[in-house]
């Protein structure tokens, strides 16, 4: 037969289990809330990262386009310079023979060791 002591012990164990279940439910709710917050933060950060990567890609493409433009300008200048050199090359020896060589007199400011840049 069941004694009163056994019933009281069972009652204490049930009350202890109910308290523990209540604590675990509270902890579970807190963890679910924290998980939701972290999930939202992760989504926001992932979105920001995607935006930054897109911006970086646009910047890189802009830089590459600018470099291509500079390269094409440089090539056209070099072609124009080599074409001008080819035209001037036959004229250069005659120009040196007929042009008198004169030394520029130093300016007063250059004589002092300073340069007048204006």
C-alpha positions as MATLAB code, in Angstrom:
seq = 'XXXXXXXXXXXXXXXXXXXXXXXXXXXXXXXXXXXXXXXXXXXXXXXXXXXXXXXXXXXXXXXXXXXXXXXXXXXXXXXXXXXXXXXXXXXXXXXXXXXXXXXXXXXXXXXXXXXXXX';
ca = [
       0.000    0.000    0.000;
       1.123    3.578   -0.612;
       2.141    5.518    2.418;
       1.691    9.210    3.090;
       5.454    9.752    2.898;
       5.548    8.317   -0.599;
       2.711   10.613   -1.726;
       4.445   13.677   -0.244;
       7.716   12.699   -1.943;
       5.902   12.262   -5.250;
       4.198   15.648   -4.801;
       7.567   17.366   -4.173;
       9.074   15.695   -7.238;
       6.104   16.768   -9.397;
       6.324   20.368   -8.114;
      10.077   20.366   -8.771;
       9.512   19.026  -12.298;
       6.815   21.663  -12.961;
       9.165   24.455  -11.792;
      11.988   23.088  -13.915;
       9.697   22.840  -16.959;
       8.596   26.447  -16.375;
      12.234   27.596  -16.167;
      13.116   25.697  -19.321;
      10.136   27.192  -21.162;
      11.250   30.706  -20.153;
      14.800   29.942  -21.248;
      13.500   28.464  -24.503;
      11.436   31.613  -25.189;
      14.467   33.810  -24.489;
      16.627   31.698  -26.789;
      14.008   31.797  -29.546;
      13.833   35.600  -29.240;
      17.634   35.863  -29.364;
      17.715   33.506  -32.349;
      15.152   35.661  -34.189;
      17.178   38.813  -33.435;
      20.379   37.194  -34.674;
      18.641   35.878  -37.783;
      17.370   39.391  -38.568;
      20.822   40.857  -37.933;
      22.378   38.236  -40.212;
      19.864   39.019  -42.953;
      20.607   42.754  -42.631;
      24.352   42.179  -42.721;
      24.048   39.823  -45.686;
      22.029   42.470  -47.503;
      24.639   45.128  -46.693;
      27.425   42.812  -47.836;
      25.642   42.178  -51.115;
      25.184   45.914  -51.612;
      28.845   46.593  -50.829;
      29.947   43.851  -53.229;
      27.769   45.352  -55.973;
      29.207   48.806  -55.288;
      32.725   47.399  -55.311;
      32.039   45.678  -58.615;
      30.751   48.952  -60.093;
      33.822   50.791  -58.801;
      36.164   48.167  -60.243;
      34.381   48.316  -63.598;
      34.615   52.112  -63.579;
      38.332   51.969  -62.834;
      38.887   49.395  -65.576;
      36.954   51.534  -68.076;
      38.982   54.605  -67.078;
      42.216   52.640  -67.475;
      41.082   51.420  -70.891;
      40.304   54.988  -71.925;
      43.685   56.179  -70.671;
      45.354   53.320  -72.497;
      43.612   54.195  -75.755;
      44.520   57.874  -75.303;
      48.125   56.909  -74.633;
      48.175   54.703  -77.721;
      46.728   57.455  -79.904;
      49.247   59.971  -78.529;
      52.092   57.533  -79.160;
      50.851   56.889  -82.696;
      50.520   60.619  -83.335;
      53.981   61.213  -81.868;
      55.583   58.495  -83.955;
      53.828   59.816  -87.070;
      55.059   63.335  -86.281;
      58.576   62.005  -85.682;
      58.512   60.234  -89.020;
      57.526   63.478  -90.753;
      60.080   65.612  -88.855;
      62.955   63.139  -89.188;
      63.915   64.143  -92.762;
      63.649   67.847  -91.857;
      65.620   67.651  -88.621;
      69.195   67.611  -90.021;
      68.529   70.667  -92.184;
      66.880   72.524  -89.338;
      69.916   71.964  -87.100;
      72.335   73.163  -89.786;
      70.523   76.420  -90.501;
      69.463   77.374  -86.988;
      72.086   79.311  -85.008;
      72.774   78.020  -81.525;
      72.361   80.708  -78.888;
      72.659   80.384  -75.168;
      69.950   82.086  -73.194;
      71.201   84.628  -70.744;
      70.327   83.719  -67.201;
      67.579   85.808  -65.721;
      68.391   87.954  -62.758;
      66.406   85.711  -60.429;
      68.234   82.623  -61.741;
      71.584   84.280  -61.133;
      70.677   84.625  -57.447;
      70.035   80.894  -57.253;
      66.289   81.413  -57.109;
      63.800   80.935  -59.872;
      61.064   83.363  -60.755;
      58.175   81.147  -61.689;
      55.693   83.956  -62.274;
];
